[in-house]
């Protein structure tokens, strides 16, 4: 041996291509084909990490996705990536990696002092400790100590991509079982995708005997030559979803400049083959987390794949034949184990004979009691019929059996069963279109005795670790059992067992066995938690794909966006649109501009862009019946050429949106929604149409983006329209309040609705979106002699509050029903069914104390803050809150809207409100409950103005 690497061998490394890389600032050597983990072992970096809570010394335990201990920070600056498993990072020239959760180094970590206070930090200590006197006293310290690696503060320079793929068969796992199944399906002419998270094929068999390697190479070549097979290495299937949908994360190897770093694949298939293999289970004994203690399968993988040996004097602690075979494999490669300890009473077999003949100490019916060492393993204490004996070793390879990797099966709602002979859960064949093969189905796994559980109360035994990364011990599980947290879901959250980045791959079954032992239950009675995606951590950027920066939450522009900018609009985001808040003149503040715009609309005329309002056309013979079913108000008796305001509710009777609906003269309807409720409403109506009322002859189409809406509001708005060149009869007789007409402008169709959200004479002019800019210019020119002004959303909001008009989302919450916002009469008059009728008419809708929409007049002349609470008459609690508040330029005083308990019966009552304020000092306000509408309460200005 030279160092920790054999002088020859290693199926995955190229010894002719040496690499130089850096670990924690120090230069180390490696070869192409190494992982960071194998290179660390080859350089004798056994102590490579610290645990999360107690900062105990930790080393590698696994060789793949199961690794819980050695997480690394990769790269620096903008390209820094935290918390990657060292076992999954391919070594490259110049690669920079560093340990996480330790300072200044794994060998000397100042936070290692936590080990001394471990008795004071048991499971769930934070649930019990930090409640008194105030959590916020402890919060800064807890947040500073929490976390592992450091996320970069600079923008990610890499790009990510999404792909959408379908196939006949998805094979998950590129081991021998998966490849064999894939070949069988391919020979039948089916389209096959094979996804393997490793960069190589063969699974746990890779790097074995020359005969195995040759057979594997022939199988891979046969598959690669077929046009109906797609082989995807470095591709992790991280999630199984409904209807055979899967999420895959594909790492792009040797990518060119500008190519994506990762690709998220949305895949659908007709059939799935789960060949995900099995994960070896560690043994439970005191100090079983010392650096140098490793899974036997991991030690074997490093030996075969990279020619790396984890120690000079290697011991084995086993309870199954696979452990003996691993020891025999080391012997064949010229590395003689120091000893093999088997807990079974009478182990036998050819591997045992070979080892004994080679001079290896063999112990049957014996077990490891305790590992010795501080920063790395120095030896173990073994007990058996011979008594107790200390054995020297610097590496211990352990195997307690294997757990089939059933995570994806469980994600797809598959059931599991307990196998006594394997001491593990195996998947049941209960999912349609799923086939489970190989070790994932429990086939080919060695039999093991029941899981041996050390006495959690034996003080001399030290700590027995179950979850390595989260520092969960057998005593922690015992504490959970003692305090009645025996449900598997409670156990998980009380102790954090299985909540680390490895998601309990090596710890879950042992933890469940410990809980079962302590509570006298079988593992099937303890059960398992539902495995959740992702199976292994996935980069956030992969989920986002191209949806980042400006594309993360794309802001839509109005059709006449450029004209608004020329008019001096101050643009802000409202929902998904960039819209004018106001049009400040030079030297004007935003508040001054809002006041000017409101005054201009009240006195003359203003132009507002309402294009984002939802517009859903409803066609078909049953359109009127459908409208009646979806609206709180009655629509079946709405005459053609008329509009009606209505509310929309969920099945529970809770308000979700409002809008103005139009009955066109051809019998179709235009269902109007709020700007923010368009997608929500369309999705709900489409679901009902397809699933609840498929018998209705109705077709819907969302035309919001096809039609722009320009609103003229103010006493002079009719005069502007008459001079604009729009061809339509605008007389009050032909187009009364809540009337609808269709005409033309420059030979293009125009729709006019006489509806008002400002309380003034108002016309909503709808035109094709590409005509919006021209029409806006014509309307502004036609209104010049009237002093027309463009006005923004803030001015409109002031006017709607003056009128006491509802804004869903401001004046409503998740409990508001139609009768709470003065729609009770409409609700009672409608005899036919509609979405939400049953919920709105339930007794809860008539309960005393329901919050109802009212107005508030300030008694001291100050503006009432939004969110201020009404002090309850009892002196404690809240009777409601302010929802909208302004200082009205029209009224010359403050006015507010509020939702107040029994508000309808409390008009005229003086109340006190309390608000915390920005300075957290709090202030009391005085107000009188009044009607919501404070301006033109009889509505004459919007109904009768000529």
PDB file of N, CA and C in Angstrom, residues 281 400-404 418-426 439 441-449 451 509:
ATOM      1  N   UNK A 281     -27.489  -0.713   6.862  1.00  0.00           N
ATOM      2  CA  UNK A 281     -27.900  -0.169   8.154  1.00  0.00           C
ATOM      3  C   UNK A 281     -26.744  -0.312   9.154  1.00  0.00           C
ATOM      4  N   UNK A 400     -25.461  -3.940   9.664  1.00  0.00           N
ATOM      5  CA  UNK A 400     -26.579  -4.436  10.465  1.00  0.00           C
ATOM      6  C   UNK A 400     -27.737  -4.882   9.601  1.00  0.00           C
ATOM      7  N   UNK A 401     -27.465  -5.142   8.318  1.00  0.00           N
ATOM      8  CA  UNK A 401     -28.532  -5.509   7.395  1.00  0.00           C
ATOM      9  C   UNK A 401     -28.770  -4.382   6.401  1.00  0.00           C
ATOM     10  N   UNK A 402     -29.796  -4.558   5.589  1.00  0.00           N
ATOM     11  CA  UNK A 402     -30.067  -3.608   4.513  1.00  0.00           C
ATOM     12  C   UNK A 402     -31.532  -3.187   4.517  1.00  0.00           C
ATOM     13  N   UNK A 403     -31.750  -1.908   4.221  1.00  0.00           N
ATOM     14  CA  UNK A 403     -33.102  -1.377   4.080  1.00  0.00           C
ATOM     15  C   UNK A 403     -33.379  -1.096   2.609  1.00  0.00           C
ATOM     16  N   UNK A 404     -34.346  -1.766   1.984  1.00  0.00           N
ATOM     17  CA  UNK A 404     -34.699  -1.406   0.597  1.00  0.00           C
ATOM     18  C   UNK A 404     -35.047   0.075   0.494  1.00  0.00           C
ATOM     19  N   UNK A 418     -43.340  -5.384   6.900  1.00  0.00           N
ATOM     20  CA  UNK A 418     -42.131  -5.689   7.674  1.00  0.00           C
ATOM     21  C   UNK A 418     -41.685  -7.112   7.396  1.00  0.00           C
ATOM     22  N   UNK A 419     -40.394  -7.268   7.072  1.00  0.00           N
ATOM     23  CA  UNK A 419     -39.797  -8.582   6.851  1.00  0.00           C
ATOM     24  C   UNK A 419     -38.925  -8.931   8.047  1.00  0.00           C
ATOM     25  N   UNK A 420     -39.346  -9.905   8.820  1.00  0.00           N
ATOM     26  CA  UNK A 420     -38.588 -10.300  10.009  1.00  0.00           C
ATOM     27  C   UNK A 420     -37.196 -10.788   9.645  1.00  0.00           C
ATOM     28  N   UNK A 421     -37.086 -11.523   8.519  1.00  0.00           N
ATOM     29  CA  UNK A 421     -35.790 -12.083   8.171  1.00  0.00           C
ATOM     30  C   UNK A 421     -34.801 -11.015   7.729  1.00  0.00           C
ATOM     31  N   UNK A 422     -35.303  -9.867   7.272  1.00  0.00           N
ATOM     32  CA  UNK A 422     -34.430  -8.771   6.865  1.00  0.00           C
ATOM     33  C   UNK A 422     -34.371  -7.665   7.910  1.00  0.00           C
ATOM     34  N   UNK A 423     -35.287  -7.709   8.878  1.00  0.00           N
ATOM     35  CA  UNK A 423     -35.424  -6.640   9.875  1.00  0.00           C
ATOM     36  C   UNK A 423     -35.549  -5.284   9.191  1.00  0.00           C
ATOM     37  N   UNK A 424     -36.398  -5.226   8.181  1.00  0.00           N
ATOM     38  CA  UNK A 424     -36.592  -3.980   7.456  1.00  0.00           C
ATOM     39  C   UNK A 424     -37.954  -3.993   6.783  1.00  0.00           C
ATOM     40  N   UNK A 425     -38.352  -2.798   6.326  1.00  0.00           N
ATOM     41  CA  UNK A 425     -39.598  -2.660   5.590  1.00  0.00           C
ATOM     42  C   UNK A 425     -39.329  -2.886   4.104  1.00  0.00           C
ATOM     43  N   UNK A 426     -40.225  -3.614   3.469  1.00  0.00           N
ATOM     44  CA  UNK A 426     -40.129  -3.844   2.033  1.00  0.00           C
ATOM     45  C   UNK A 426     -41.424  -3.361   1.390  1.00  0.00           C
ATOM     46  N   UNK A 439     -32.839  -5.595  -5.164  1.00  0.00           N
ATOM     47  CA  UNK A 439     -32.705  -5.321  -3.739  1.00  0.00           C
ATOM     48  C   UNK A 439     -33.790  -4.361  -3.240  1.00  0.00           C
ATOM     49  N   UNK A 441     -36.816  -4.647  -3.810  1.00  0.00           N
ATOM     50  CA  UNK A 441     -37.926  -5.519  -3.426  1.00  0.00           C
ATOM     51  C   UNK A 441     -37.538  -6.469  -2.307  1.00  0.00           C
ATOM     52  N   UNK A 442     -36.308  -6.352  -1.801  1.00  0.00           N
ATOM     53  CA  UNK A 442     -35.836  -7.238  -0.748  1.00  0.00           C
ATOM     54  C   UNK A 442     -35.198  -8.507  -1.258  1.00  0.00           C
ATOM     55  N   UNK A 443     -35.034  -8.621  -2.573  1.00  0.00           N
ATOM     56  CA  UNK A 443     -34.465  -9.835  -3.149  1.00  0.00           C
ATOM     57  C   UNK A 443     -32.943  -9.777  -3.106  1.00  0.00           C
ATOM     58  N   UNK A 444     -32.329 -10.895  -2.756  1.00  0.00           N
ATOM     59  CA  UNK A 444     -30.875 -10.963  -2.723  1.00  0.00           C
ATOM     60  C   UNK A 444     -30.248 -10.341  -1.495  1.00  0.00           C
ATOM     61  N   UNK A 445     -31.052  -9.904  -0.541  1.00  0.00           N
ATOM     62  CA  UNK A 445     -30.508  -9.323   0.686  1.00  0.00           C
ATOM     63  C   UNK A 445     -30.278 -10.413   1.723  1.00  0.00           C
ATOM     64  N   UNK A 446     -29.238 -10.291   2.517  1.00  0.00           N
ATOM     65  CA  UNK A 446     -28.944 -11.331   3.503  1.00  0.00           C
ATOM     66  C   UNK A 446     -29.897 -11.269   4.687  1.00  0.00           C
ATOM     67  N   UNK A 447     -30.172 -12.441   5.244  1.00  0.00           N
ATOM     68  CA  UNK A 447     -30.986 -12.507   6.459  1.00  0.00           C
ATOM     69  C   UNK A 447     -30.186 -11.987   7.650  1.00  0.00           C
ATOM     70  N   UNK A 448     -30.904 -11.388   8.586  1.00  0.00           N
ATOM     71  CA  UNK A 448     -30.258 -10.842   9.782  1.00  0.00           C
ATOM     72  C   UNK A 448     -31.100 -11.183  11.001  1.00  0.00           C
ATOM     73  N   UNK A 449     -30.476 -11.213  12.168  1.00  0.00           N
ATOM     74  CA  UNK A 449     -31.257 -11.385  13.402  1.00  0.00           C
ATOM     75  C   UNK A 449     -31.987 -10.090  13.732  1.00  0.00           C
ATOM     76  N   UNK A 451     -32.901  -6.538  15.293  1.00  0.00           N
ATOM     77  CA  UNK A 451     -32.004  -5.423  15.595  1.00  0.00           C
ATOM     78  C   UNK A 451     -31.713  -5.385  17.094  1.00  0.00           C
ATOM     79  N   UNK A 509     -34.911   3.160  10.335  1.00  0.00           N
ATOM     80  CA  UNK A 509     -35.321   1.826  10.776  1.00  0.00           C
ATOM     81  C   UNK A 509     -34.766   1.528  12.164  1.00  0.00           C
TER      82      UNK A 509
END
